[in-house]
Amino acid sequence: MTARDRLIVGLDIPTVQEAERIVSALGEDVLFYKIGYQLVFAGGLEFARELAQDGKKVFLDMKLLDIDNTIASGVENIVKMGMSMLTLHAYPKAMRAAVAAANGSDLCLLGVTVLTSMDQPDLAEAGYELDPRHLVLKRAAQARTAGMGGIVCSAEESAAVRAVVGPDMAIVTPGIRPAGSDKGDQKRVMTPGDAIRAGSSHLVVGRPIVRAEDPRAAARAILDEMNAVR
């Protein structure tokens, strides 16, 4: 894969009009976009369909979790939308239902391990006894067993996760911040080059690009950093 195949720009912005402006500004430099809750609830699903029809790749970040039949029905319809990636929380039953529903399609199902905004105190407050690293590795192994296409984790865990899932599964890492940029609400972050070296296959970059004075220049700088990794 080229850097262009591996960089996913997170369209975590409030309106489709803003998203259209960003996509237009980035032009052919960016192939892959992530659409999550904020944009989905502002008309983003139709926008996602349009992006896919225009030849872009779309990572639909819905973090699904429900009973098996509901998961399967949702995944079947998302396949029809032409999406490239879809997230689920990495619970074994949900993952198995999704894998069965997506069988035969090109949809890459991603298991969400531990959100990059969460650290040990956050997990303890939520009732988890494992620390973030051990919970990530447990869920990565469960995603592999379920037949998922990849997982989502912090770049800090990429190397350890790669050892668990092997060379073929995607490792998608949010919380990517170019050197010197603001961490925002992320607690476990890494630079683009370091994330690739650690074993990440795809990088999700949102605010450092979409909030930049020149989004295209910001994207190109990140692509250059990714291309420089050997």
PDB file of C-alpha atoms in Angstrom:
ATOM      1  CA  MET A   1       0.000   0.000   0.000  1.00  0.00           C
ATOM      2  CA  THR A   2       1.049   3.585  -0.618  1.00  0.00           C
ATOM      3  CA  ALA A   3       0.747   6.281   2.042  1.00  0.00           C
ATOM      4  CA  ARG A   4      -2.346   7.510   0.215  1.00  0.00           C
ATOM      5  CA  ASP A   5      -4.000   4.126   0.834  1.00  0.00           C
ATOM      6  CA  ARG A   6      -3.015   4.228   4.505  1.00  0.00           C
ATOM      7  CA  LEU A   7      -3.967   7.775   5.537  1.00  0.00           C
ATOM      8  CA  ILE A   8      -7.583   8.124   6.677  1.00  0.00           C
ATOM      9  CA  VAL A   9      -8.794  11.681   7.225  1.00  0.00           C
ATOM     10  CA  GLY A  10     -11.322  11.880  10.037  1.00  0.00           C
ATOM     11  CA  LEU A  11     -14.253  14.083   9.060  1.00  0.00           C
ATOM     12  CA  ASP A  12     -15.207  14.797  12.672  1.00  0.00           C
ATOM     13  CA  ILE A  13     -16.962  18.031  11.790  1.00  0.00           C
ATOM     14  CA  PRO A  14     -20.535  19.247  12.327  1.00  0.00           C
ATOM     15  CA  THR A  15     -21.997  19.606   8.826  1.00  0.00           C
ATOM     16  CA  VAL A  16     -21.934  17.934   5.430  1.00  0.00           C
ATOM     17  CA  GLN A  17     -21.207  21.320   3.875  1.00  0.00           C
ATOM     18  CA  GLU A  18     -17.986  21.579   5.889  1.00  0.00           C
ATOM     19  CA  ALA A  19     -17.099  17.999   5.003  1.00  0.00           C
ATOM     20  CA  GLU A  20     -17.616  18.739   1.314  1.00  0.00           C
ATOM     21  CA  ARG A  21     -15.327  21.765   1.634  1.00  0.00           C
ATOM     22  CA  ILE A  22     -12.581  19.673   3.244  1.00  0.00           C
ATOM     23  CA  VAL A  23     -12.850  16.894   0.656  1.00  0.00           C
ATOM     24  CA  SER A  24     -12.706  19.460  -2.141  1.00  0.00           C
ATOM     25  CA  ALA A  25      -9.680  21.168  -0.571  1.00  0.00           C
ATOM     26  CA  LEU A  26      -7.808  17.875  -0.210  1.00  0.00           C
ATOM     27  CA  GLY A  27      -8.538  16.836  -3.799  1.00  0.00           C
ATOM     28  CA  GLU A  28      -6.770  13.764  -5.122  1.00  0.00           C
ATOM     29  CA  ASP A  29      -4.144  13.812  -2.380  1.00  0.00           C
ATOM     30  CA  VAL A  30      -6.507  11.985  -0.016  1.00  0.00           C
ATOM     31  CA  LEU A  31      -8.341   8.785  -0.917  1.00  0.00           C
ATOM     32  CA  PHE A  32      -9.736   7.603   2.426  1.00  0.00           C
ATOM     33  CA  TYR A  33     -12.173   9.299   4.847  1.00  0.00           C
ATOM     34  CA  LYS A  34     -13.623   8.386   8.234  1.00  0.00           C
ATOM     35  CA  ILE A  35     -17.200   9.327   9.044  1.00  0.00           C
ATOM     36  CA  GLY A  36     -18.397   8.952  12.623  1.00  0.00           C
ATOM     37  CA  TYR A  37     -21.298   9.894  14.856  1.00  0.00           C
ATOM     38  CA  GLN A  38     -21.040  13.662  14.557  1.00  0.00           C
ATOM     39  CA  LEU A  39     -21.390  13.733  10.775  1.00  0.00           C
ATOM     40  CA  VAL A  40     -23.653  10.664  10.527  1.00  0.00           C
ATOM     41  CA  PHE A  41     -26.338  12.478  12.489  1.00  0.00           C
ATOM     42  CA  ALA A  42     -26.083  15.511  10.227  1.00  0.00           C
ATOM     43  CA  GLY A  43     -26.722  13.741   6.912  1.00  0.00           C
ATOM     44  CA  GLY A  44     -23.407  11.931   6.808  1.00  0.00           C
ATOM     45  CA  LEU A  45     -24.710   8.542   5.700  1.00  0.00           C
ATOM     46  CA  GLU A  46     -25.865   9.877   2.359  1.00  0.00           C
ATOM     47  CA  PHE A  47     -22.605  11.796   2.079  1.00  0.00           C
ATOM     48  CA  ALA A  48     -20.734   8.533   2.738  1.00  0.00           C
ATOM     49  CA  ARG A  49     -22.616   6.883  -0.134  1.00  0.00           C
ATOM     50  CA  GLU A  50     -21.706   9.787  -2.420  1.00  0.00           C
ATOM     51  CA  LEU A  51     -18.032   9.569  -1.495  1.00  0.00           C
ATOM     52  CA  ALA A  52     -18.000   5.839  -2.259  1.00  0.00           C
ATOM     53  CA  GLN A  53     -19.733   6.453  -5.597  1.00  0.00           C
ATOM     54  CA  ASP A  54     -17.060   9.055  -6.417  1.00  0.00           C
ATOM     55  CA  GLY A  55     -14.324   6.456  -5.929  1.00  0.00           C
ATOM     56  CA  LYS A  56     -13.271   7.386  -2.406  1.00  0.00           C
ATOM     57  CA  LYS A  57     -12.856   4.856   0.383  1.00  0.00           C
ATOM     58  CA  VAL A  58     -15.038   5.331   3.450  1.00  0.00           C
ATOM     59  CA  PHE A  59     -14.385   4.127   6.976  1.00  0.00           C
ATOM     60  CA  LEU A  60     -17.770   4.173   8.735  1.00  0.00           C
ATOM     61  CA  ASP A  61     -16.917   4.522  12.410  1.00  0.00           C
ATOM     62  CA  MET A  62     -20.138   3.411  14.091  1.00  0.00           C
ATOM     63  CA  LYS A  63     -18.703   1.148  16.833  1.00  0.00           C
ATOM     64  CA  LEU A  64     -21.668  -1.209  16.597  1.00  0.00           C
ATOM     65  CA  LEU A  65     -22.721  -3.325  19.562  1.00  0.00           C
ATOM     66  CA  ASP A  66     -26.096  -5.073  19.816  1.00  0.00           C
ATOM     67  CA  ILE A  67     -27.729  -8.483  19.698  1.00  0.00           C
ATOM     68  CA  ASP A  68     -26.522 -10.780  16.931  1.00  0.00           C
ATOM     69  CA  ASN A  69     -29.504 -10.364  14.569  1.00  0.00           C
ATOM     70  CA  THR A  70     -29.373  -6.576  14.773  1.00  0.00           C
ATOM     71  CA  ILE A  71     -25.640  -6.526  14.113  1.00  0.00           C
ATOM     72  CA  ALA A  72     -26.018  -8.851  11.127  1.00  0.00           C
ATOM     73  CA  SER A  73     -28.861  -6.827   9.602  1.00  0.00           C
ATOM     74  CA  GLY A  74     -26.918  -3.591  10.001  1.00  0.00           C
ATOM     75  CA  VAL A  75     -23.763  -5.005   8.458  1.00  0.00           C
ATOM     76  CA  GLU A  76     -25.677  -6.399   5.481  1.00  0.00           C
ATOM     77  CA  ASN A  77     -26.997  -2.918   4.668  1.00  0.00           C
ATOM     78  CA  ILE A  78     -23.616  -1.269   5.212  1.00  0.00           C
ATOM     79  CA  VAL A  79     -22.128  -3.711   2.693  1.00  0.00           C
ATOM     80  CA  LYS A  80     -24.709  -2.483   0.170  1.00  0.00           C
ATOM     81  CA  MET A  81     -23.594   1.111   0.768  1.00  0.00           C
ATOM     82  CA  GLY A  82     -20.139   0.350  -0.613  1.00  0.00           C
ATOM     83  CA  MET A  83     -18.234   1.165   2.570  1.00  0.00           C
ATOM     84  CA  SER A  84     -14.604   0.044   2.902  1.00  0.00           C
ATOM     85  CA  MET A  85     -14.304  -0.237   6.694  1.00  0.00           C
ATOM     86  CA  LEU A  86     -16.708  -0.524   9.617  1.00  0.00           C
ATOM     87  CA  THR A  87     -16.063  -0.578  13.368  1.00  0.00           C
ATOM     88  CA  LEU A  88     -17.654  -2.742  16.039  1.00  0.00           C
ATOM     89  CA  HIS A  89     -16.827  -2.977  19.709  1.00  0.00           C
ATOM     90  CA  ALA A  90     -14.668  -6.087  20.007  1.00  0.00           C
ATOM     91  CA  TYR A  91     -17.118  -8.342  21.820  1.00  0.00           C
ATOM     92  CA  PRO A  92     -16.789 -11.905  20.488  1.00  0.00           C
ATOM     93  CA  LYS A  93     -20.491 -12.592  19.787  1.00  0.00           C
ATOM     94  CA  ALA A  94     -20.956  -9.290  17.965  1.00  0.00           C
ATOM     95  CA  MET A  95     -17.821  -9.843  15.887  1.00  0.00           C
ATOM     96  CA  ARG A  96     -18.854 -13.349  14.859  1.00  0.00           C
ATOM     97  CA  ALA A  97     -22.281 -12.114  13.765  1.00  0.00           C
ATOM     98  CA  ALA A  98     -20.733  -9.295  11.738  1.00  0.00           C
ATOM     99  CA  VAL A  99     -18.190 -11.572  10.044  1.00  0.00           C
ATOM    100  CA  ALA A 100     -20.937 -13.957   8.954  1.00  0.00           C
ATOM    101  CA  ALA A 101     -23.030 -11.081   7.579  1.00  0.00           C
ATOM    102  CA  ALA A 102     -20.118  -9.540   5.644  1.00  0.00           C
ATOM    103  CA  ASN A 103     -18.916 -12.858   4.207  1.00  0.00           C
ATOM    104  CA  GLY A 104     -18.077 -12.567   0.510  1.00  0.00           C
ATOM    105  CA  SER A 105     -17.917  -8.756   0.512  1.00  0.00           C
ATOM    106  CA  ASP A 106     -14.966  -6.351   0.477  1.00  0.00           C
ATOM    107  CA  LEU A 107     -15.995  -4.715   3.752  1.00  0.00           C
ATOM    108  CA  CYS A 108     -13.147  -4.741   6.292  1.00  0.00           C
ATOM    109  CA  LEU A 109     -14.573  -5.194   9.778  1.00  0.00           C
ATOM    110  CA  LEU A 110     -12.580  -3.602  12.572  1.00  0.00           C
ATOM    111  CA  GLY A 111     -12.807  -4.497  16.237  1.00  0.00           C
ATOM    112  CA  VAL A 112     -12.477  -1.517  18.578  1.00  0.00           C
ATOM    113  CA  THR A 113     -10.235  -2.550  21.474  1.00  0.00           C
ATOM    114  CA  VAL A 114      -9.862   0.346  23.924  1.00  0.00           C
ATOM    115  CA  LEU A 115     -10.689   3.933  22.992  1.00  0.00           C
ATOM    116  CA  THR A 116      -7.588   6.133  22.735  1.00  0.00           C
ATOM    117  CA  SER A 117      -9.242   8.680  25.047  1.00  0.00           C
ATOM    118  CA  MET A 118      -9.223   6.120  27.884  1.00  0.00           C
ATOM    119  CA  ASP A 119      -6.435   5.309  30.332  1.00  0.00           C
ATOM    120  CA  GLN A 120      -6.180   3.023  33.384  1.00  0.00           C
ATOM    121  CA  PRO A 121      -8.333   5.167  35.744  1.00  0.00           C
ATOM    122  CA  ASP A 122     -11.023   5.415  33.049  1.00  0.00           C
ATOM    123  CA  LEU A 123     -11.108   1.619  32.626  1.00  0.00           C
ATOM    124  CA  ALA A 124     -11.220   1.072  36.384  1.00  0.00           C
ATOM    125  CA  GLU A 125     -14.116   3.499  36.691  1.00  0.00           C
ATOM    126  CA  ALA A 126     -15.952   1.543  33.967  1.00  0.00           C
ATOM    127  CA  GLY A 127     -15.488  -1.732  35.862  1.00  0.00           C
ATOM    128  CA  TYR A 128     -12.579  -3.278  33.937  1.00  0.00           C
ATOM    129  CA  GLU A 129      -9.833  -4.974  35.938  1.00  0.00           C
ATOM    130  CA  LEU A 130      -7.340  -5.193  33.066  1.00  0.00           C
ATOM    131  CA  ASP A 131      -5.060  -2.294  32.193  1.00  0.00           C
ATOM    132  CA  PRO A 132      -5.384  -0.804  28.667  1.00  0.00           C
ATOM    133  CA  ARG A 133      -2.518  -2.829  27.180  1.00  0.00           C
ATOM    134  CA  HIS A 134      -3.724  -6.215  28.394  1.00  0.00           C
ATOM    135  CA  LEU A 135      -7.335  -5.491  27.445  1.00  0.00           C
ATOM    136  CA  VAL A 136      -6.232  -4.410  23.957  1.00  0.00           C
ATOM    137  CA  LEU A 137      -4.252  -7.629  23.468  1.00  0.00           C
ATOM    138  CA  LYS A 138      -7.110  -9.797  24.706  1.00  0.00           C
ATOM    139  CA  ARG A 139      -9.563  -8.147  22.322  1.00  0.00           C
ATOM    140  CA  ALA A 140      -7.066  -8.316  19.445  1.00  0.00           C
ATOM    141  CA  ALA A 141      -6.789 -12.084  19.904  1.00  0.00           C
ATOM    142  CA  GLN A 142     -10.578 -12.384  20.020  1.00  0.00           C
ATOM    143  CA  ALA A 143     -10.884 -10.330  16.811  1.00  0.00           C
ATOM    144  CA  ARG A 144      -8.401 -12.621  15.069  1.00  0.00           C
ATOM    145  CA  THR A 145     -10.287 -15.717  16.213  1.00  0.00           C
ATOM    146  CA  ALA A 146     -13.603 -14.247  15.033  1.00  0.00           C
ATOM    147  CA  GLY A 147     -12.218 -13.658  11.535  1.00  0.00           C
ATOM    148  CA  MET A 148     -12.269  -9.863  11.614  1.00  0.00           C
ATOM    149  CA  GLY A 149     -10.386  -7.840   9.024  1.00  0.00           C
ATOM    150  CA  GLY A 150      -8.537  -5.766  11.575  1.00  0.00           C
ATOM    151  CA  ILE A 151      -8.624  -3.916  14.832  1.00  0.00           C
ATOM    152  CA  VAL A 152      -8.513  -0.345  16.110  1.00  0.00           C
ATOM    153  CA  CYS A 153      -6.022   0.475  18.837  1.00  0.00           C
ATOM    154  CA  SER A 154      -3.604   3.151  19.971  1.00  0.00           C
ATOM    155  CA  ALA A 155      -0.346   3.296  18.030  1.00  0.00           C
ATOM    156  CA  GLU A 156       1.385   2.689  21.364  1.00  0.00           C
ATOM    157  CA  GLU A 157      -0.002  -0.858  21.248  1.00  0.00           C
ATOM    158  CA  SER A 158       0.575  -1.492  17.520  1.00  0.00           C
ATOM    159  CA  ALA A 159       3.783  -3.502  17.848  1.00  0.00           C
ATOM    160  CA  ALA A 160       2.366  -5.786  20.542  1.00  0.00           C
ATOM    161  CA  VAL A 161      -0.904  -6.165  18.643  1.00  0.00           C
ATOM    162  CA  ARG A 162       0.906  -6.998  15.415  1.00  0.00           C
ATOM    163  CA  ALA A 163       2.600  -9.866  17.237  1.00  0.00           C
ATOM    164  CA  VAL A 164      -0.850 -11.156  18.243  1.00  0.00           C
ATOM    165  CA  VAL A 165      -2.774 -10.752  14.968  1.00  0.00           C
ATOM    166  CA  GLY A 166      -0.028 -11.541  12.461  1.00  0.00           C
ATOM    167  CA  PRO A 167       0.934  -9.723   9.252  1.00  0.00           C
ATOM    168  CA  ASP A 168      -2.360  -9.725   7.373  1.00  0.00           C
ATOM    169  CA  MET A 169      -4.903  -8.014   9.611  1.00  0.00           C
ATOM    170  CA  ALA A 170      -5.306  -4.243   9.441  1.00  0.00           C
ATOM    171  CA  ILE A 171      -4.239  -2.224  12.468  1.00  0.00           C
ATOM    172  CA  VAL A 172      -5.984   1.142  12.350  1.00  0.00           C
ATOM    173  CA  THR A 173      -4.722   3.736  14.785  1.00  0.00           C
ATOM    174  CA  PRO A 174      -6.431   6.998  15.718  1.00  0.00           C
ATOM    175  CA  GLY A 175      -4.785   9.481  18.080  1.00  0.00           C
ATOM    176  CA  ILE A 176      -2.169  10.372  15.453  1.00  0.00           C
ATOM    177  CA  ARG A 177      -0.578  13.762  16.044  1.00  0.00           C
ATOM    178  CA  PRO A 178       2.292  15.290  14.036  1.00  0.00           C
ATOM    179  CA  ALA A 179       5.165  16.429  16.244  1.00  0.00           C
ATOM    180  CA  GLY A 180       4.301  19.633  18.094  1.00  0.00           C
ATOM    181  CA  SER A 181       0.531  19.462  17.596  1.00  0.00           C
ATOM    182  CA  ASP A 182      -2.064  19.595  20.373  1.00  0.00           C
ATOM    183  CA  LYS A 183      -3.174  16.232  21.820  1.00  0.00           C
ATOM    184  CA  GLY A 184      -6.729  17.490  22.411  1.00  0.00           C
ATOM    185  CA  ASP A 185      -8.770  14.863  24.301  1.00  0.00           C
ATOM    186  CA  GLN A 186      -6.501  11.982  23.273  1.00  0.00           C
ATOM    187  CA  LYS A 187      -4.354  10.396  25.992  1.00  0.00           C
ATOM    188  CA  ARG A 188      -2.383   7.823  23.975  1.00  0.00           C
ATOM    189  CA  VAL A 189      -0.948   9.447  20.846  1.00  0.00           C
ATOM    190  CA  MET A 190       1.956   8.988  18.417  1.00  0.00           C
ATOM    191  CA  THR A 191       3.460  10.717  15.376  1.00  0.00           C
ATOM    192  CA  PRO A 192       2.659   9.325  11.888  1.00  0.00           C
ATOM    193  CA  GLY A 193       6.158   8.000  11.235  1.00  0.00           C
ATOM    194  CA  ASP A 194       6.451   6.325  14.603  1.00  0.00           C
ATOM    195  CA  ALA A 195       3.020   4.719  14.193  1.00  0.00           C
ATOM    196  CA  ILE A 196       3.993   3.155  10.855  1.00  0.00           C
ATOM    197  CA  ARG A 197       7.255   1.898  12.350  1.00  0.00           C
ATOM    198  CA  ALA A 198       5.314   0.383  15.245  1.00  0.00           C
ATOM    199  CA  GLY A 199       3.196  -1.744  12.910  1.00  0.00           C
ATOM    200  CA  SER A 200       0.092   0.325  12.152  1.00  0.00           C
ATOM    201  CA  SER A 201      -1.330  -0.287   8.684  1.00  0.00           C
ATOM    202  CA  HIS A 202      -3.694   2.716   8.584  1.00  0.00           C
ATOM    203  CA  LEU A 203      -3.548   6.072  10.388  1.00  0.00           C
ATOM    204  CA  VAL A 204      -6.599   8.152  11.259  1.00  0.00           C
ATOM    205  CA  VAL A 205      -5.825  11.872  11.337  1.00  0.00           C
ATOM    206  CA  GLY A 206      -8.606  14.361  11.999  1.00  0.00           C
ATOM    207  CA  ARG A 207      -8.045  17.721  13.657  1.00  0.00           C
ATOM    208  CA  PRO A 208      -4.418  18.258  12.519  1.00  0.00           C
ATOM    209  CA  ILE A 209      -5.735  18.220   8.937  1.00  0.00           C
ATOM    210  CA  VAL A 210      -9.343  19.420   8.992  1.00  0.00           C
ATOM    211  CA  ARG A 211      -8.596  22.318  11.354  1.00  0.00           C
ATOM    212  CA  ALA A 212      -5.380  23.339   9.635  1.00  0.00           C
ATOM    213  CA  GLU A 213      -5.124  26.703   7.909  1.00  0.00           C
ATOM    214  CA  ASP A 214      -4.176  24.789   4.759  1.00  0.00           C
ATOM    215  CA  PRO A 215      -5.642  21.249   5.012  1.00  0.00           C
ATOM    216  CA  ARG A 216      -3.990  20.066   1.811  1.00  0.00           C
ATOM    217  CA  ALA A 217      -0.537  21.173   2.934  1.00  0.00           C
ATOM    218  CA  ALA A 218      -1.096  19.503   6.312  1.00  0.00           C
ATOM    219  CA  ALA A 219      -2.140  16.242   4.619  1.00  0.00           C
ATOM    220  CA  ARG A 220       0.825  16.333   2.263  1.00  0.00           C
ATOM    221  CA  ALA A 221       3.240  16.810   5.170  1.00  0.00           C
ATOM    222  CA  ILE A 222       1.807  13.730   6.893  1.00  0.00           C
ATOM    223  CA  LEU A 223       1.915  11.715   3.659  1.00  0.00           C
ATOM    224  CA  ASP A 224       5.556  12.742   3.182  1.00  0.00           C
ATOM    225  CA  GLU A 225       6.376  11.583   6.717  1.00  0.00           C
ATOM    226  CA  MET A 226       4.650   8.262   6.077  1.00  0.00           C
ATOM    227  CA  ASN A 227       6.428   7.786   2.742  1.00  0.00           C
ATOM    228  CA  ALA A 228       9.796   8.426   4.410  1.00  0.00           C
ATOM    229  CA  VAL A 229       9.383   5.366   6.656  1.00  0.00           C
ATOM    230  CA  ARG A 230      11.273   2.352   5.383  1.00  0.00           C
TER     231      ARG A 230
END
